[in-house]
Tab-separated table of N, CA and C in Angstrom:
chain	number	residue	atom	x	y	z
A	1	MET	N	19.576	9.418	10.143
A	1	MET	CA	18.673	9.575	9.393
A	1	MET	C	17.880	10.948	9.613
A	2	LYS	N	17.542	11.452	8.426
A	2	LYS	CA	16.858	12.915	8.618
A	2	LYS	C	15.327	12.660	8.320
A	3	ARG	N	14.554	13.056	9.524
A	3	ARG	CA	13.081	13.034	9.202
A	3	ARG	C	12.576	14.114	8.398
A	4	LEU	N	11.863	13.766	7.327
A	4	LEU	CA	11.287	14.611	6.517
A	4	LEU	C	9.916	15.010	6.536
A	5	TYR	N	9.097	14.071	7.137
A	5	TYR	CA	7.516	14.443	7.537
A	5	TYR	C	7.158	13.340	8.592
A	6	THR	N	6.162	14.023	9.313
A	6	THR	CA	5.465	12.989	10.322
A	6	THR	C	4.018	13.323	10.101
A	7	ALA	N	3.199	12.206	9.971
A	7	ALA	CA	1.719	12.325	9.741
A	7	ALA	C	1.219	11.964	11.174
A	8	GLN	N	0.229	12.691	11.467
A	8	GLN	CA	-0.470	12.459	12.936
A	8	GLN	C	-1.973	12.188	12.596
A	9	VAL	N	-2.374	11.007	13.093
A	9	VAL	CA	-3.776	10.720	12.963
A	9	VAL	C	-4.159	9.985	14.332
A	10	THR	N	-5.342	10.440	14.966
A	10	THR	CA	-5.669	9.967	16.164
A	10	THR	C	-7.064	8.957	15.770
A	11	ALA	N	-6.925	7.755	16.452
A	11	ALA	CA	-8.148	7.046	16.460
A	11	ALA	C	-8.792	6.899	17.703
A	12	THR	N	-10.216	6.991	17.782
A	12	THR	CA	-10.890	6.560	18.840
A	12	THR	C	-11.908	5.457	18.653
A	13	GLY	N	-12.010	4.567	19.508
A	13	GLY	CA	-13.111	3.499	19.417
A	13	GLY	C	-12.503	2.352	18.610
A	14	GLY	N	-11.393	2.325	18.124
A	14	GLY	CA	-10.716	1.194	17.479
A	14	GLY	C	-11.561	0.945	16.126
A	15	ARG	N	-11.856	-0.380	15.944
A	15	ARG	CA	-12.533	-0.652	14.477
A	15	ARG	C	-13.905	-0.242	14.506
A	16	ASN	N	-14.494	0.177	15.536
A	16	ASN	CA	-15.939	0.840	15.382
A	16	ASN	C	-15.860	2.207	16.015
A	17	GLY	N	-14.795	3.004	15.386
A	17	GLY	CA	-14.762	4.402	15.963
A	17	GLY	C	-14.556	5.402	14.731
A	18	GLN	N	-13.627	6.328	15.091
A	18	GLN	CA	-13.241	7.434	14.173
A	18	GLN	C	-11.904	7.661	14.060
A	19	VAL	N	-11.404	8.053	12.831
A	19	VAL	CA	-9.783	8.485	12.720
A	19	VAL	C	-9.919	9.847	12.173
A	20	LYS	N	-8.980	10.650	12.860
A	20	LYS	CA	-8.922	12.197	12.358
A	20	LYS	C	-7.367	12.688	12.425
A	21	SER	N	-7.200	13.024	11.144
A	21	SER	CA	-5.608	13.586	11.119
A	21	SER	C	-5.565	15.038	11.827
A	22	SER	N	-4.409	15.402	12.153
A	22	SER	CA	-4.136	16.664	12.919
A	22	SER	C	-4.614	17.848	11.882
A	23	ASP	N	-4.517	17.828	10.581
A	23	ASP	CA	-4.848	18.858	9.877
A	23	ASP	C	-6.396	18.846	9.409
A	24	GLY	N	-7.300	17.715	9.789
A	24	GLY	CA	-8.583	17.623	9.585
A	24	GLY	C	-8.991	17.160	8.216
A	25	ILE	N	-7.905	16.644	7.393
A	25	ILE	CA	-8.118	16.328	6.024
A	25	ILE	C	-8.873	14.863	6.222
A	26	ILE	N	-8.221	14.045	6.944
A	26	ILE	CA	-9.014	12.690	7.344
A	26	ILE	C	-9.887	12.803	8.441
A	27	ASP	N	-11.212	12.523	8.309
A	27	ASP	CA	-11.944	12.775	9.505
A	27	ASP	C	-12.941	11.806	9.069
A	28	MET	N	-13.068	10.479	9.404
A	28	MET	CA	-14.025	9.646	8.970
A	28	MET	C	-14.270	8.436	9.970
A	29	PRO	N	-15.422	7.840	9.814
A	29	PRO	CA	-15.689	6.628	10.563
A	29	PRO	C	-14.853	5.469	10.399
A	30	VAL	N	-14.641	4.656	11.181
A	30	VAL	CA	-13.961	3.301	10.932
A	30	VAL	C	-14.750	2.430	11.390
A	31	ARG	N	-15.105	1.261	10.602
A	31	ARG	CA	-15.917	0.201	10.994
A	31	ARG	C	-15.460	-1.101	10.560
A	32	LEU	N	-15.792	-2.256	11.248
A	32	LEU	CA	-15.650	-3.647	10.969
A	32	LEU	C	-16.049	-3.837	9.505
A	33	PRO	N	-15.226	-4.457	8.701
A	33	PRO	CA	-15.635	-4.961	7.160
A	33	PRO	C	-16.718	-5.954	7.373
A	34	GLU	N	-17.382	-6.155	6.330
A	34	GLU	CA	-18.493	-7.370	6.325
A	34	GLU	C	-17.743	-8.624	6.517
A	35	GLY	N	-16.523	-8.790	6.176
A	35	GLY	CA	-15.915	-10.120	6.330
A	35	GLY	C	-15.611	-10.388	7.730
A	36	LEU	N	-15.567	-9.355	8.504
A	36	LEU	CA	-15.189	-9.565	9.942
A	36	LEU	C	-16.556	-9.513	10.698
A	37	GLY	N	-17.641	-9.363	10.100
A	37	GLY	CA	-18.866	-9.399	11.007
A	37	GLY	C	-19.569	-8.106	11.043
A	38	GLY	N	-19.045	-7.030	10.400
A	38	GLY	CA	-19.480	-5.613	10.575
A	38	GLY	C	-20.488	-5.406	9.319
A	39	LYS	N	-20.842	-4.108	9.243
A	39	LYS	CA	-21.972	-3.825	8.168
A	39	LYS	C	-21.097	-3.193	6.776
A	40	GLY	N	-19.807	-3.083	6.900
A	40	GLY	CA	-19.078	-2.605	5.774
A	40	GLY	C	-19.482	-1.258	5.343
A	41	ASP	N	-19.925	-0.338	6.420
A	41	ASP	CA	-20.533	0.943	5.887
A	41	ASP	C	-19.478	2.099	6.039
A	42	ALA	N	-18.417	1.808	6.279
A	42	ALA	CA	-17.267	2.716	6.433
A	42	ALA	C	-15.876	2.091	6.147
A	43	THR	N	-14.929	2.876	6.022
A	43	THR	CA	-13.469	2.439	5.686
A	43	THR	C	-13.094	1.550	7.039
A	44	ASN	N	-11.980	0.950	6.802
A	44	ASN	CA	-11.471	0.074	7.724
A	44	ASN	C	-9.889	0.093	7.820
A	45	PRO	N	-9.200	-0.286	8.877
A	45	PRO	CA	-7.679	-0.144	8.896
A	45	PRO	C	-7.054	-0.825	7.547
A	46	GLU	N	-7.639	-1.911	7.175
A	46	GLU	CA	-6.842	-2.567	6.001
A	46	GLU	C	-6.899	-1.596	4.694
A	47	GLN	N	-8.110	-1.114	4.595
A	47	GLN	CA	-8.362	-0.206	3.378
A	47	GLN	C	-7.382	1.009	3.434
A	48	LEU	N	-7.360	1.737	4.699
A	48	LEU	CA	-6.393	2.810	4.844
A	48	LEU	C	-4.827	2.343	4.502
A	49	PHE	N	-4.543	1.310	4.971
A	49	PHE	CA	-3.183	0.705	4.917
A	49	PHE	C	-2.983	0.497	3.283
A	50	ALA	N	-3.885	-0.087	2.627
A	50	ALA	CA	-3.854	-0.478	1.144
A	50	ALA	C	-3.827	0.862	0.316
A	51	ALA	N	-4.422	1.836	0.787
A	51	ALA	CA	-4.616	3.236	0.025
A	51	ALA	C	-3.125	3.769	0.153
A	52	GLY	N	-2.409	3.892	1.328
A	52	GLY	CA	-1.242	4.357	1.610
A	52	GLY	C	-0.110	3.649	0.689
A	53	TYR	N	-0.297	2.327	0.982
A	53	TYR	CA	0.726	1.471	0.298
A	53	TYR	C	0.868	1.663	-1.290
A	54	ALA	N	-0.403	1.608	-1.785
A	54	ALA	CA	-0.485	1.911	-3.243
A	54	ALA	C	0.036	3.214	-3.639
A	55	ALA	N	-0.434	4.242	-3.093
A	55	ALA	CA	-0.032	5.398	-3.398
A	55	ALA	C	1.618	5.681	-3.416
A	56	CYS	N	1.974	5.184	-2.192
A	56	CYS	CA	3.409	5.296	-2.029
A	56	CYS	C	4.270	4.498	-3.018
A	57	PHE	N	3.784	3.343	-3.250
A	57	PHE	CA	4.549	2.359	-4.283
A	57	PHE	C	4.393	2.955	-5.516
A	58	GLN	N	3.326	3.582	-6.057
A	58	GLN	CA	3.356	4.269	-7.501
A	58	GLN	C	4.258	5.275	-7.248
A	59	SER	N	4.541	6.137	-6.367
A	59	SER	CA	5.555	7.198	-6.314
A	59	SER	C	6.927	6.559	-6.507
A	60	ALA	N	7.155	5.411	-5.800
A	60	ALA	CA	8.443	4.849	-5.820
A	60	ALA	C	8.772	4.397	-7.318
A	61	LEU	N	7.670	3.876	-7.898
A	61	LEU	CA	7.754	3.392	-9.304
A	61	LEU	C	8.042	4.443	-10.328
A	62	GLN	N	7.294	5.690	-10.020
A	62	GLN	CA	7.483	6.654	-11.008
A	62	GLN	C	9.238	7.197	-10.741
A	63	LEU	N	9.465	7.122	-9.483
A	63	LEU	CA	10.906	7.662	-9.283
A	63	LEU	C	12.009	6.785	-9.943
A	64	MET	N	11.672	5.557	-9.849
A	64	MET	CA	12.611	4.572	-10.416
A	64	MET	C	12.678	4.589	-11.887
A	65	ALA	N	11.513	4.702	-12.490
A	65	ALA	CA	11.262	5.061	-14.071
A	65	ALA	C	12.015	6.305	-14.330
A	66	GLY	N	11.719	7.410	-13.683
A	66	GLY	CA	12.295	8.605	-14.099
A	66	GLY	C	13.861	8.732	-13.952
A	67	LYS	N	14.414	7.969	-13.067
A	67	LYS	CA	15.846	7.892	-12.886
A	67	LYS	C	16.413	7.125	-14.216
A	68	GLN	N	15.523	6.405	-14.915
A	68	GLN	CA	16.006	5.627	-16.203
A	68	GLN	C	15.436	6.451	-17.415
A	69	LYS	N	14.988	7.632	-17.155
A	69	LYS	CA	14.321	8.492	-18.339
A	69	LYS	C	13.248	7.682	-18.908
A	70	ILE	N	12.393	6.908	-18.207
A	70	ILE	CA	11.214	6.290	-18.565
A	70	ILE	C	10.041	6.940	-18.198
A	71	ARG	N	9.182	7.354	-19.129
A	71	ARG	CA	7.912	8.088	-18.636
A	71	ARG	C	6.816	7.156	-18.652
A	72	LEU	N	6.427	6.864	-17.524
A	72	LEU	CA	5.152	5.905	-17.095
A	72	LEU	C	3.914	6.499	-17.968
A	73	ASP	N	3.201	5.625	-18.631
A	73	ASP	CA	1.832	5.790	-19.147
A	73	ASP	C	0.959	6.320	-18.017
A	74	GLU	N	0.058	7.191	-18.193
A	74	GLU	CA	-0.819	7.775	-17.300
A	74	GLU	C	-1.982	6.591	-16.729
A	75	ASN	N	-1.836	5.546	-17.552
A	75	ASN	CA	-2.918	4.521	-17.163
A	75	ASN	C	-2.226	3.486	-16.267
A	76	SER	N	-0.817	3.666	-16.070
A	76	SER	CA	-0.284	2.767	-14.972
A	76	SER	C	-0.795	2.948	-13.635
A	77	THR	N	-0.877	1.758	-12.974
A	77	THR	CA	-1.698	1.797	-11.647
A	77	THR	C	-1.100	0.757	-10.840
A	78	VAL	N	-1.244	0.915	-9.393
A	78	VAL	CA	-0.888	-0.017	-8.332
A	78	VAL	C	-2.204	-0.078	-7.581
A	79	THR	N	-2.541	-1.539	-7.675
A	79	THR	CA	-3.487	-1.972	-6.674
A	79	THR	C	-3.189	-2.692	-5.527
A	80	ALA	N	-3.299	-2.329	-4.229
A	80	ALA	CA	-2.837	-3.113	-3.223
A	80	ALA	C	-3.941	-3.876	-2.476
A	81	HIS	N	-3.774	-5.083	-2.302
A	81	HIS	CA	-4.724	-6.122	-1.713
A	81	HIS	C	-4.095	-6.214	-0.302
A	82	VAL	N	-4.819	-5.796	0.597
A	82	VAL	CA	-4.238	-6.058	2.054
A	82	VAL	C	-5.165	-7.009	2.664
A	83	SER	N	-4.735	-8.111	3.207
A	83	SER	CA	-5.391	-9.116	3.814
A	83	SER	C	-5.221	-9.144	5.376
A	84	LEU	N	-6.245	-9.467	6.182
A	84	LEU	CA	-6.022	-9.726	7.578
A	84	LEU	C	-6.041	-11.135	7.662
A	85	ASP	N	-4.966	-11.749	8.376
A	85	ASP	CA	-4.899	-13.298	8.583
A	85	ASP	C	-4.770	-13.442	9.792
A	86	GLN	N	-5.301	-14.777	10.218
A	86	GLN	CA	-5.242	-15.186	11.526
A	86	GLN	C	-4.372	-16.448	11.601
A	87	PHE	N	-3.261	-16.394	12.321
A	87	PHE	CA	-2.263	-17.480	12.383
A	87	PHE	C	-2.941	-18.691	13.272
A	88	GLU	N	-2.317	-19.960	13.148
A	88	GLU	CA	-2.855	-21.001	14.069
A	88	GLU	C	-3.120	-20.789	15.437
A	89	ASP	N	-2.090	-19.964	15.987
A	89	ASP	CA	-2.008	-19.692	17.426
A	89	ASP	C	-2.706	-18.679	17.859
A	90	GLY	N	-3.697	-18.146	16.943
A	90	GLY	CA	-4.779	-17.066	17.291
A	90	GLY	C	-4.198	-15.609	16.867
A	91	ARG	N	-2.978	-15.330	16.700
A	91	ARG	CA	-2.484	-14.021	16.425
A	91	ARG	C	-2.781	-13.600	15.010
A	92	PHE	N	-2.920	-12.261	14.809
A	92	PHE	CA	-3.273	-11.668	13.657
A	92	PHE	C	-2.293	-11.072	12.841
A	93	GLY	N	-2.242	-11.103	11.507
A	93	GLY	CA	-1.164	-10.563	10.633
A	93	GLY	C	-1.637	-10.042	9.396
A	94	LEU	N	-0.873	-9.285	8.673
A	94	LEU	CA	-1.132	-8.862	7.346
A	94	LEU	C	-0.535	-9.541	6.225
A	95	ALA	N	-0.991	-9.447	5.074
A	95	ALA	CA	-0.385	-9.902	3.844
A	95	ALA	C	-0.722	-8.953	2.612
A	96	VAL	N	0.118	-8.872	1.812
A	96	VAL	CA	-0.139	-7.777	0.713
A	96	VAL	C	0.252	-8.351	-0.485
A	97	GLN	N	-0.618	-8.160	-1.440
A	97	GLN	CA	-0.322	-8.384	-3.033
A	97	GLN	C	-0.586	-7.005	-3.681
A	98	LEU	N	0.509	-6.558	-4.329
A	98	LEU	CA	0.614	-5.340	-5.251
A	98	LEU	C	0.466	-5.787	-6.492
A	99	ASP	N	-0.687	-5.492	-7.127
A	99	ASP	CA	-0.949	-5.621	-8.655
A	99	ASP	C	-0.512	-4.530	-9.376
A	100	VAL	N	0.604	-4.406	-10.155
A	100	VAL	CA	1.041	-3.324	-10.581
A	100	VAL	C	1.098	-3.441	-12.240
A	101	LYS	N	0.354	-2.200	-12.847
A	101	LYS	CA	0.132	-2.251	-14.236
A	101	LYS	C	0.984	-0.983	-14.712
A	102	VAL	N	2.095	-1.598	-15.619
A	102	VAL	CA	2.973	-0.507	-16.169
A	102	VAL	C	2.754	-0.501	-17.715
A	103	ASP	N	1.726	0.476	-18.207
A	103	ASP	CA	1.562	0.258	-19.405
A	103	ASP	C	2.611	0.961	-20.300
A	104	GLY	N	2.846	0.748	-21.519
A	104	GLY	CA	3.924	1.337	-22.319
A	104	GLY	C	5.428	0.969	-22.124
A	105	VAL	N	5.514	-0.204	-21.437
A	105	VAL	CA	6.732	-0.561	-20.978
A	105	VAL	C	6.891	-2.230	-21.152
A	106	GLU	N	7.963	-2.712	-21.752
A	106	GLU	CA	8.022	-4.202	-22.043
A	106	GLU	C	7.731	-4.879	-20.629
A	107	LYS	N	7.387	-5.952	-20.561
A	107	LYS	CA	7.086	-6.816	-19.330
A	107	LYS	C	8.346	-6.994	-18.442
A	108	ALA	N	9.527	-7.333	-18.964
A	108	ALA	CA	10.885	-7.405	-18.429
A	108	ALA	C	11.168	-6.168	-17.820
A	109	LYS	N	11.129	-5.021	-18.367
A	109	LYS	CA	11.473	-3.937	-17.941
A	109	LYS	C	10.488	-3.455	-16.803
A	110	ALA	N	9.266	-3.778	-16.871
A	110	ALA	CA	8.182	-3.524	-15.941
A	110	ALA	C	8.542	-4.191	-14.803
A	111	GLU	N	9.003	-5.362	-14.763
A	111	GLU	CA	9.217	-6.203	-13.677
A	111	GLU	C	10.399	-5.757	-12.784
A	112	GLU	N	11.575	-5.257	-13.830
A	112	GLU	CA	12.719	-4.655	-13.146
A	112	GLU	C	12.358	-3.428	-12.466
A	113	LEU	N	11.590	-2.534	-12.995
A	113	LEU	CA	11.114	-1.229	-12.183
A	113	LEU	C	10.217	-1.598	-11.067
A	114	VAL	N	9.462	-2.552	-11.147
A	114	VAL	CA	8.733	-2.936	-9.811
A	114	VAL	C	9.558	-3.424	-8.806
A	115	ALA	N	10.615	-4.221	-9.138
A	115	ALA	CA	11.387	-4.727	-8.050
A	115	ALA	C	12.270	-3.636	-7.570
A	116	GLN	N	12.754	-2.662	-8.290
A	116	GLN	CA	13.449	-1.381	-7.855
A	116	GLN	C	12.599	-0.500	-6.900
A	117	ALA	N	11.383	-0.415	-7.322
A	117	ALA	CA	10.420	0.291	-6.540
A	117	ALA	C	10.303	-0.366	-5.005
A	118	HIS	N	10.199	-1.616	-5.069
A	118	HIS	CA	10.123	-2.354	-3.973
A	118	HIS	C	11.202	-2.168	-3.056
A	119	GLU	N	12.446	-1.871	-3.429
A	119	GLU	CA	13.655	-1.626	-2.684
A	119	GLU	C	13.532	-0.358	-2.054
A	120	VAL	N	12.845	0.600	-2.587
A	120	VAL	CA	12.952	1.963	-2.195
A	120	VAL	C	11.564	2.511	-1.388
A	121	CYS	N	10.530	1.827	-1.837
A	121	CYS	CA	9.152	2.377	-1.231
A	121	CYS	C	9.198	2.383	0.189
A	122	PRO	N	9.013	3.567	1.000
A	122	PRO	CA	8.944	3.504	2.479
A	122	PRO	C	8.183	2.268	3.042
A	123	TYR	N	6.829	1.974	2.252
A	123	TYR	CA	6.043	0.994	2.828
A	123	TYR	C	6.747	-0.330	2.732
A	124	SER	N	7.324	-0.502	1.724
A	124	SER	CA	8.156	-1.792	1.307
A	124	SER	C	9.208	-2.044	2.328
A	125	VAL	N	10.019	-1.087	2.433
A	125	VAL	CA	11.063	-0.964	3.405
A	125	VAL	C	10.672	-1.276	4.857
A	126	GLY	N	9.540	-0.562	5.203
A	126	GLY	CA	9.058	-0.754	6.630
A	126	GLY	C	8.285	-2.045	7.124
A	127	THR	N	7.832	-2.877	5.889
A	127	THR	CA	7.325	-4.097	6.107
A	127	THR	C	8.172	-5.237	6.073
A	128	ARG	N	9.203	-4.988	5.399
A	128	ARG	CA	10.258	-6.162	4.892
A	128	ARG	C	10.472	-6.924	6.012
A	129	GLY	N	10.232	-8.091	6.087
A	129	GLY	CA	10.605	-9.261	7.115
A	129	GLY	C	9.390	-9.457	8.112
A	130	ASN	N	8.486	-8.531	7.945
A	130	ASN	CA	7.376	-8.470	8.965
A	130	ASN	C	5.938	-9.111	8.116
A	131	ILE	N	5.715	-8.585	6.892
A	131	ILE	CA	4.566	-8.891	6.108
A	131	ILE	C	4.811	-9.510	4.963
A	132	ASP	N	4.089	-10.452	4.458
A	132	ASP	CA	4.278	-11.082	3.250
A	132	ASP	C	3.808	-10.371	2.170
A	133	VAL	N	4.726	-9.721	1.221
A	133	VAL	CA	4.435	-8.982	0.074
A	133	VAL	C	4.669	-9.521	-1.293
A	134	LYS	N	3.500	-9.834	-1.885
A	134	LYS	CA	3.716	-10.411	-3.238
A	134	LYS	C	3.446	-9.329	-4.238
A	135	LEU	N	4.699	-9.259	-5.145
A	135	LEU	CA	4.596	-8.238	-6.305
A	135	LEU	C	3.929	-9.091	-7.596
A	136	ASN	N	3.060	-8.613	-8.213
A	136	ASN	CA	2.453	-9.059	-9.254
A	136	ASN	C	2.403	-8.015	-10.476
A	137	VAL	N	3.111	-8.178	-11.588
A	137	VAL	CA	3.262	-7.332	-12.669
A	137	VAL	C	2.333	-7.756	-13.719
A	138	LEU	N	1.319	-6.822	-13.879
A	138	LEU	CA	0.193	-7.406	-14.721
A	138	LEU	C	0.512	-7.006	-16.382
A	139	GLU	N	0.037	-7.695	-17.111
A	139	GLU	CA	0.254	-7.399	-18.635
A	139	GLU	C	-0.521	-6.399	-19.089
């Protein structure tokens, strides 16, 4: 495997702290979301993961469409819903639903492109078998 890029982000204080990237582009507080008893006045790890997954999946979708000479409409979107779940034994885990809107493409073709994107998206590859990921192609 050939490494293409490494992101570096340092967290201090956990869910009630700060995250900062080595280049300074990310430098923000992290707080507990309201659903976990926090104030919800800053981002949280689940939002950051959702942002990364949505952007990465959208790029994978564009790649798969481009290989078939399909130009995706500029209104095509990927919305990632990342849930923090607690198992019966007390452990925590994540679940993801990707709502994918592929404007200008027939539903069957959109479903095919989304399935192909799921095979190549680095987030999908990295989470496969570890996180339940549901793909939802919107009309």
